[in-house]
Coordinates of C-alpha atoms in Angstrom, one line a residue:
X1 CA 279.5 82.9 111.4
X2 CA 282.7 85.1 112.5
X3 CA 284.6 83.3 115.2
X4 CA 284.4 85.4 118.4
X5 CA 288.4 86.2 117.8
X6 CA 287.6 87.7 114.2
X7 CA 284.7 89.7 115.5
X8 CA 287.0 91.0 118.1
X9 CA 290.2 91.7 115.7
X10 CA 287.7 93.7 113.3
X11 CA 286.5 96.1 116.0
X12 CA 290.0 96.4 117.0
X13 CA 291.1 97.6 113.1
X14 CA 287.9 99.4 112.7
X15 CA 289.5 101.4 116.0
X16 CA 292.8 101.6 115.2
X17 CA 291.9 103.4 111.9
X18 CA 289.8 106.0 113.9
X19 CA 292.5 106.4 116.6
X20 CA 289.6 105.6 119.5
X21 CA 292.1 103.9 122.3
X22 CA 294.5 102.4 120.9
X23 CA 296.4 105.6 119.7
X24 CA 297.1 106.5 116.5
X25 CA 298.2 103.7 114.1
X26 CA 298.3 105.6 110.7
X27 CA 301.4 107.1 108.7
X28 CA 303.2 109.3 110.4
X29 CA 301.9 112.5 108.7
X30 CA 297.9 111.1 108.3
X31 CA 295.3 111.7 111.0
X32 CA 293.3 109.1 111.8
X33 CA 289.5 108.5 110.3
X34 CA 287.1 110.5 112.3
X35 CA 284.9 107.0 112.1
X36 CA 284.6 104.4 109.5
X37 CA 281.5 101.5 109.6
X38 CA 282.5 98.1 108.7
X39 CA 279.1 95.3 107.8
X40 CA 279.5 91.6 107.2
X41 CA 277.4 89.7 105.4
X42 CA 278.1 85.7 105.1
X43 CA 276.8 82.1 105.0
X44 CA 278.2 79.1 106.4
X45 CA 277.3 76.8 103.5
X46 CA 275.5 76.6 100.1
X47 CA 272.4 76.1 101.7
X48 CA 272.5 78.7 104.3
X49 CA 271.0 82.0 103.6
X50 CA 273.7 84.9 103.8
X51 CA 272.9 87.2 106.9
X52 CA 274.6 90.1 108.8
X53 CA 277.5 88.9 110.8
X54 CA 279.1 92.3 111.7
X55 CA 278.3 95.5 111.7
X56 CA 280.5 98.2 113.5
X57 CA 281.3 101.8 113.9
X58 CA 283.9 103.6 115.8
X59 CA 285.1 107.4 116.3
X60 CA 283.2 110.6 116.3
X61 CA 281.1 111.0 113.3
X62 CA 279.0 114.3 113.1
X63 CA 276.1 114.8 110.8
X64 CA 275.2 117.4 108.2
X65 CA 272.5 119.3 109.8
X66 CA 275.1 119.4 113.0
X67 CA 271.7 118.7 115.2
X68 CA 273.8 115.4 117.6
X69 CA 276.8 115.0 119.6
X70 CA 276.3 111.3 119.9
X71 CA 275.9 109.7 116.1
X72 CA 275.7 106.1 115.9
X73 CA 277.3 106.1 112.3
X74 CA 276.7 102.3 110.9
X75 CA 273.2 103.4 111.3
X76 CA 273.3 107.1 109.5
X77 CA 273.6 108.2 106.2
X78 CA 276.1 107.7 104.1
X79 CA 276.2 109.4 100.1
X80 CA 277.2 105.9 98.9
X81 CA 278.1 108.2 95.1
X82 CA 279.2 104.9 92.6
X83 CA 277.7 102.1 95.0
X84 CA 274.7 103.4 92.8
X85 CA 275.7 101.9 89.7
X86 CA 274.8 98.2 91.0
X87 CA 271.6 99.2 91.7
X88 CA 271.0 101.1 88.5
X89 CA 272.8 97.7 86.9
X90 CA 270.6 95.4 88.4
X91 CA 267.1 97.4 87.2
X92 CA 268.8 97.2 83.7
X93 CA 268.6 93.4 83.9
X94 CA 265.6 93.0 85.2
X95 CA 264.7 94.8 82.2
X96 CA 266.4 92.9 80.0
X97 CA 265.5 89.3 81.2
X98 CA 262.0 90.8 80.7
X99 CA 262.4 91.5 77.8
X100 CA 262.3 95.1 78.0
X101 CA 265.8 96.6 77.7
X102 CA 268.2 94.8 74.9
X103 CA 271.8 94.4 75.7
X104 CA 272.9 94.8 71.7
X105 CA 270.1 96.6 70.1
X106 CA 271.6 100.3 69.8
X107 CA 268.5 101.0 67.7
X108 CA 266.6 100.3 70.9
X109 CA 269.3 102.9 72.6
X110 CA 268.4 105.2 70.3
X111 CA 265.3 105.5 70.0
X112 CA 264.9 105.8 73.6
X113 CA 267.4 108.2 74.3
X114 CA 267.7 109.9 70.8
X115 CA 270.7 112.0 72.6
X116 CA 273.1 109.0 72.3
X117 CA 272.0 108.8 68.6
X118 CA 273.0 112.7 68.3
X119 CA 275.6 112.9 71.1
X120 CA 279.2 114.2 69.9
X121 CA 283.2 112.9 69.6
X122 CA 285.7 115.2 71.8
X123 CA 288.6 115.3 69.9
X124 CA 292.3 115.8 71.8
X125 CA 292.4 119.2 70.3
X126 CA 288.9 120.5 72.1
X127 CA 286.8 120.3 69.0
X128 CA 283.4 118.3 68.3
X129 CA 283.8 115.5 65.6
X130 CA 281.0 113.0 64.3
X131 CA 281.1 109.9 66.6
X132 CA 282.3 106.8 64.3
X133 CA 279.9 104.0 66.4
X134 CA 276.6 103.3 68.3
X135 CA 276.1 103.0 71.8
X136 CA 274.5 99.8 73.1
X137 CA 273.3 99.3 76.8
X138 CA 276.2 96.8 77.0
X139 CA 278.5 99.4 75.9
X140 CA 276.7 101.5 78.9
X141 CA 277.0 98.7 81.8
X142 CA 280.8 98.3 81.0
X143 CA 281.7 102.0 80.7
X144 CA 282.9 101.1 77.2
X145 CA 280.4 103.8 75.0
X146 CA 282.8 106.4 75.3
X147 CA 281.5 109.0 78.3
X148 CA 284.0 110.0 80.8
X149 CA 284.2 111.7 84.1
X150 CA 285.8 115.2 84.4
X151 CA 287.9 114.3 87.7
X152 CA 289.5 112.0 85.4
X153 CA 289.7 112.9 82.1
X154 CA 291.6 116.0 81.4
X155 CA 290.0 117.1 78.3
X156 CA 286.4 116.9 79.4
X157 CA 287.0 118.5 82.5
X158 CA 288.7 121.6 80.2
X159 CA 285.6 121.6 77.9
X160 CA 283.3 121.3 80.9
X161 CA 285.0 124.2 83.1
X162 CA 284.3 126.5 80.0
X163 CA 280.4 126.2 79.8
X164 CA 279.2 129.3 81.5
X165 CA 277.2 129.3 83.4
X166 CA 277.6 126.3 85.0
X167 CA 275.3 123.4 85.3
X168 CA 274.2 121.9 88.0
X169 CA 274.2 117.6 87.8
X170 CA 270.2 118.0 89.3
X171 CA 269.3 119.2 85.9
X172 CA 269.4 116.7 82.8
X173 CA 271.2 119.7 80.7
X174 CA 274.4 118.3 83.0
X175 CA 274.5 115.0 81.6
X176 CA 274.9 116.4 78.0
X177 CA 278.5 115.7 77.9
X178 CA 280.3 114.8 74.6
X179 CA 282.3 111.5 74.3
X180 CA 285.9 111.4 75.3
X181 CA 286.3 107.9 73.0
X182 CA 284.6 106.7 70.4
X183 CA 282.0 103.9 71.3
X184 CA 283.3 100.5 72.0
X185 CA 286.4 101.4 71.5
X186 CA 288.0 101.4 75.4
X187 CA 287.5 101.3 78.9
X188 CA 286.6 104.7 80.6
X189 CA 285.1 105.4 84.0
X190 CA 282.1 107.9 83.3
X191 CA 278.8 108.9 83.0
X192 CA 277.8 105.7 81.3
X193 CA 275.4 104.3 83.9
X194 CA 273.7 107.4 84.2
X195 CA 272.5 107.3 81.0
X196 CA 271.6 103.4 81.6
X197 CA 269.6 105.2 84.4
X198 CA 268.1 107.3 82.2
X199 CA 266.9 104.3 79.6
X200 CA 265.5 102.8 82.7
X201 CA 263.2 105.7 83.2
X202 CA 262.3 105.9 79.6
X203 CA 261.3 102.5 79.1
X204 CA 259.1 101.9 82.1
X205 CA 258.0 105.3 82.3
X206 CA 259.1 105.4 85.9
X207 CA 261.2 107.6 87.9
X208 CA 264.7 105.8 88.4
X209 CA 263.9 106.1 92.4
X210 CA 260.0 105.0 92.2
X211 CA 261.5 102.0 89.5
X212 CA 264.3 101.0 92.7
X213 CA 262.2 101.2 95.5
X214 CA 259.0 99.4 94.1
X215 CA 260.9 96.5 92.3
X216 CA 264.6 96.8 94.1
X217 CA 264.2 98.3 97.5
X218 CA 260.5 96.9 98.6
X219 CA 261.3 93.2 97.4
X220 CA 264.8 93.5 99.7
X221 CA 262.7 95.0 102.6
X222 CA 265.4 97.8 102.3
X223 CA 264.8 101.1 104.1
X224 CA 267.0 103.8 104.4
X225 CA 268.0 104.4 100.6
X226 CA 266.6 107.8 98.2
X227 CA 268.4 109.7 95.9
X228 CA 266.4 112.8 98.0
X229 CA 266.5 112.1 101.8
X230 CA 263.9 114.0 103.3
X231 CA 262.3 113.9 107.1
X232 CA 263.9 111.3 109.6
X233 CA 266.3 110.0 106.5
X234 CA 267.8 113.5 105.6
X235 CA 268.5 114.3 109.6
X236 CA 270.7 111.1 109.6
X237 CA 272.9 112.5 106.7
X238 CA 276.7 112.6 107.7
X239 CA 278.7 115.8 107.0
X240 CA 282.1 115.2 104.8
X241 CA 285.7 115.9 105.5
X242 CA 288.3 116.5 103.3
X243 CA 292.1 115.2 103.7
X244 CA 294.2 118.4 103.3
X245 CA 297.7 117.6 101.5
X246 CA 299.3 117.7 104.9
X247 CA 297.5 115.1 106.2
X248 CA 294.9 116.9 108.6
X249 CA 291.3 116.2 107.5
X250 CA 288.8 119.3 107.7
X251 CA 285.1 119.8 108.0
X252 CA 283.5 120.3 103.8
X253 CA 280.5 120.8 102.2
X254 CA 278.7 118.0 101.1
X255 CA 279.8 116.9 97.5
X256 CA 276.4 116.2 96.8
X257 CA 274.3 118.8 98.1
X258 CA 271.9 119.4 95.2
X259 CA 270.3 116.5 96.0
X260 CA 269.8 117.6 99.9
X261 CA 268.4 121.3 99.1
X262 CA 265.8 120.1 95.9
X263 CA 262.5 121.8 97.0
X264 CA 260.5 119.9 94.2
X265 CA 262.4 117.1 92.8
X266 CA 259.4 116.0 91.1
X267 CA 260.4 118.8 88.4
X268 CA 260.3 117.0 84.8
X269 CA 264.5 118.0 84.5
X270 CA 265.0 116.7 88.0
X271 CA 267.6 113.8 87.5
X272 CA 268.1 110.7 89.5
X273 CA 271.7 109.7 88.8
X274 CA 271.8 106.5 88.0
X275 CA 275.6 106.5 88.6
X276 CA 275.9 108.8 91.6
X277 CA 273.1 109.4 93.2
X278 CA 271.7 107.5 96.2
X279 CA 272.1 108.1 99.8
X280 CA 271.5 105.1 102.3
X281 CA 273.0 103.2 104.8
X282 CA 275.6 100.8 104.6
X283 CA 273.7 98.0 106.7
X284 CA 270.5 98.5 104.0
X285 CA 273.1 98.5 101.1
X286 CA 274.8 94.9 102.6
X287 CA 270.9 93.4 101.6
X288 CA 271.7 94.1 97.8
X289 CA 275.0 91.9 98.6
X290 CA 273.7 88.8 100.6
X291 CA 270.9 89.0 98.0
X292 CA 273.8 88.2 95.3
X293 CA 275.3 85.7 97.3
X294 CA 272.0 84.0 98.1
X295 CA 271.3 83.7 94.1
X296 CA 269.3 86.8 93.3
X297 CA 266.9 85.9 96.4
X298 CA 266.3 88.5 99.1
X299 CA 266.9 86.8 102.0
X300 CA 264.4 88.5 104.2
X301 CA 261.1 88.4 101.5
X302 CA 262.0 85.5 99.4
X303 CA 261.6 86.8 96.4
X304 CA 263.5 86.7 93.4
X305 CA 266.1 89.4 91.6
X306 CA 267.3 89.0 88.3
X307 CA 268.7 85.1 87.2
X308 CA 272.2 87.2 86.2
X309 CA 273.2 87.0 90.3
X310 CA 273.1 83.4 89.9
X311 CA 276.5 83.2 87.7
X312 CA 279.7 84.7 87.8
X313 CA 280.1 87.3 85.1
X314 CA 282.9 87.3 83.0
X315 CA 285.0 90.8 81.7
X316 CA 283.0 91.8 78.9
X317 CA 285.9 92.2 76.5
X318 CA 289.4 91.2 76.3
X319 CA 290.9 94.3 76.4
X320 CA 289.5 95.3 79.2
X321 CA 292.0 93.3 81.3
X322 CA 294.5 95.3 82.6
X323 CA 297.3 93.8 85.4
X324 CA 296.7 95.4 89.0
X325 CA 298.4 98.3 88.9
X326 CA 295.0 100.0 87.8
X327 CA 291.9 100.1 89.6
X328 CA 292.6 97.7 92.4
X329 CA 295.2 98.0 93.9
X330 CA 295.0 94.7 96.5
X331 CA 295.4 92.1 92.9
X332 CA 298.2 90.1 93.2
X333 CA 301.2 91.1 90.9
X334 CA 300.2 90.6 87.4
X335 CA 297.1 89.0 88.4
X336 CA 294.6 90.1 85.1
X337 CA 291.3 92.1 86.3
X338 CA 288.5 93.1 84.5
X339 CA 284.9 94.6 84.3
X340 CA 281.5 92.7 84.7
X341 CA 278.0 94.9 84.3
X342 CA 278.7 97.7 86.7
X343 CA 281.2 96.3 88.8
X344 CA 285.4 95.2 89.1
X345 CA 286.4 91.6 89.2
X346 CA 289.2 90.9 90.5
X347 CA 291.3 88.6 93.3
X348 CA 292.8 89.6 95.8
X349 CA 296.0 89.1 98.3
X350 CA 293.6 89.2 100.9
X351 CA 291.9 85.9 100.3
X352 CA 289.0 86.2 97.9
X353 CA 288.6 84.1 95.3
X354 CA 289.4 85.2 91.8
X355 CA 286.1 86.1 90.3
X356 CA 284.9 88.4 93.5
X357 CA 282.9 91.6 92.6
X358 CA 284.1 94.3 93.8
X359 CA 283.6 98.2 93.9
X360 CA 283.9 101.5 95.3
X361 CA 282.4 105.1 95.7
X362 CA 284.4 108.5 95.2
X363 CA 283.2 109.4 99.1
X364 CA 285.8 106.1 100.1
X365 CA 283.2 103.6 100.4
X366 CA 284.2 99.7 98.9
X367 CA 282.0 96.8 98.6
X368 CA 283.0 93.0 97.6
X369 CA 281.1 90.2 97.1
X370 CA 282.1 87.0 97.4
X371 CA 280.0 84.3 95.9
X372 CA 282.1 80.9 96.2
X373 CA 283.7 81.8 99.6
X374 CA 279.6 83.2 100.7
X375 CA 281.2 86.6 102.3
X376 CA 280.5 90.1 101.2
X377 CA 281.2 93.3 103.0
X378 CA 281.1 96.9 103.1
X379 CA 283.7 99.8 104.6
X380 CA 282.3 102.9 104.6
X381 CA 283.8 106.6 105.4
X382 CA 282.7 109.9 103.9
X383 CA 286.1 111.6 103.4
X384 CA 287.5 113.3 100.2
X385 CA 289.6 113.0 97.9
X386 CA 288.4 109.1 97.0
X387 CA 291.0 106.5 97.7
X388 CA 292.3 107.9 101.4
X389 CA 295.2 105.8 102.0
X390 CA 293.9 105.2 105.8
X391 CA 290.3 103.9 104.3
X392 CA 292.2 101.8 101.7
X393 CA 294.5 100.3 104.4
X394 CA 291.1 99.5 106.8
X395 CA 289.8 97.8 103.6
X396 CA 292.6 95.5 102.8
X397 CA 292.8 94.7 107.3
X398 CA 289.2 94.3 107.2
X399 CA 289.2 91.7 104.0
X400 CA 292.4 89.3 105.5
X401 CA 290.4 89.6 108.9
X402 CA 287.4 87.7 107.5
X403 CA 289.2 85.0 105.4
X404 CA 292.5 84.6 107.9
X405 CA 291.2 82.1 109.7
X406 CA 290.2 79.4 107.3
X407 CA 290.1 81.1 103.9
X408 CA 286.3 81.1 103.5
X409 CA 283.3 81.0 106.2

């Protein structure tokens, strides 16, 4: 359990970062975080099941529909954008150990989703070449089969901005996007587990939201997570801000709205985003990650996830270890990193040990998980653009908090 003096210090941080009365603590020309939620999940011991430790919000969160003055925010509704891809990562292995899904077998790939068999090279110069490999569901899980994202790959976001009209990510046309390298040939952050997503759905048949909440969700005893909120769920959704380049944040519209104005998402094009998609709240979300530290076993129902939670899981390929000036930004100096199935491994100058999981999503949420020292936790925020200096700083404070005191719990 958190000492009384770290429970204390972490609501003090989580305040500071929101400005509530301590007075603002952020750069001089950044405005505090309207609120941030911070959950703790830990065990004392091998033997102890991982439970909630913590869980805290401060500052003045409103919500979409605008309906409440008084929102208790590590209780609402968070888009939680890439925390999705664990999810859709860990009904890809269940898959798999069943025998179901292959992690090699691009035949399997293809015949399922004959698109990746037909699917197209972007060259530099904006043309459409042959694509020289095959993608494999590994390929898929470790962003390695070539897709990108267009808020981070110039040249897709070119040939993207001139398809008219444009397509909206509910509809399956979206996800049509040519490859930006050719399979298995590097690292790029992309579209990759959506189309894992997608050979989730064709293999079982199943909507990627009815495959989660009957074999993920249920077995977790997790509530509050849907890639459509509707009724009590949609009410709780929190409305987004965006950090001008002066500092001042702003009220938005939600990055993610499709989702929130479906009228029938039962339509056969209507897509679940496998990478994206879900909505939920960050106290559901921290059962996925005491499940992982208690060895794939929820630790409400008992019963088993996939074996793969059991073990630490290596970088898939060698030259995927990059040193940390790339995607996290807390590895000490030099220190390698590298990707698992769906998630960042790294160490940290905060205390974690070396083979931690770690993630984020695009609307400044991160998650770690911590399997030797038995912590994982959650800070969550729906701001824009994604890595907010004043969210990353609460991260880092919030992670030496937890292991300051005796370096694991």
């Amino acid at each position: 359990m958190l000492s009384h003096d770290t429970t204390a210090k972490l609501r003090s941080l989580v305040e500071q970062a929101c400005g509530v009365n301590t007075g603002t603590t952020t750069e001089k020309h950044l405005k505090p975080l309207s609120f941030a939620s911070v959950v703790i999940v830990s065990k004392e011991s091998k033997s102890d099941r991982p439970e909630e430790v913590f869980a805290y919000a401060a500052g003045r969160p409103k919500l979409l529909s605008g309906n409440a003055t008084d929102v208790d925010a590590k209780n609402s509704i968070y888009w939680m954008a890439s925390f999705t891809k664990l999810v859709t990562a860990i009904a890809c292995m269940q898959l798999v150990e069943q025998g179901k899904l292959a992690l090699d077998d691009a035949d399997q790939v293809e015949r399922l989703c004959p698109e990746l068999r037909d699917v197209k090279y972007l060259a530099d110069d904006g043309t459409l070449e042959q694509k020289s490999g095959r993608i494999t569901l590994r390929m898929l899980l470790t962003h390695t089969a070539g897709f990108g994202y267009t808020f981070t790959n110039e040249k897709l976001r070119d040939w993207v901005g001139n398809r008219n009209p444009p397509i909206s990510p509910a509809r399956q046309q979206f996800w049509n996007q040519p490859l930006v390298n050719q399979p298995g040939a590097k690292f790029e952050y992309g579209i990759s587990l959506d189309w894992a997503g997608f050979l989730v759905e064709r293999v079982t048949g199943t909507r990627l939201d009815e495959y989660m909440q009957r074999y993920i969700f249920e077995p977790l005893d997790i509530k509050d997570m849907s890639f459509f909120p509707d009724g009590d769920m949609k009410s709780r959704v929190l409305a987004m801000e965006q950090r001008l380049p002066d500092g001042h944040l702003k009220a938005r519209g939600h990055a993610w709205k499709y989702a929130l104005h479906v009228q029938d998402h039962n339509k056969p094009d209507t897509v679940r985003s496998g990478g994206a998609g879900l909505f939920g709240s960050p106290r559901e979300y921290a059962k996925i990650l005491a499940m992982l530290l208690n060895n794939g076993v929820s630790t409400t129902t008992g019963k088993q996830n996939p074996n793969y939670a059991r073990q630490y899981v290596p970088a898939a390929e060698p030259e995927l270890v990059y040193p940390s000036d790339g995607y996290y930004g807390l590895a000490p100096p030099q220190m390698p990193q590298g990707w698992g199935l769906s998630f960042m491994i790294s160490p940290s100058v905060t205390g974690r040990s070396d083979n931690t999981a770690h993630w984020s999503g695009m609307s400044n949420m991160f998650w770690w998980c911590d399997r030797e020292k038995g912590v994982a936790g959650i800070v969550a925020s729906q701001v824009l653009p994604f890595a907010d200096p004043e969210v990353g700083k609460l991260w880092a404070k919030v992670e030496a908090a937890v292991y300051e005191k005796t370096g694991k719990l």
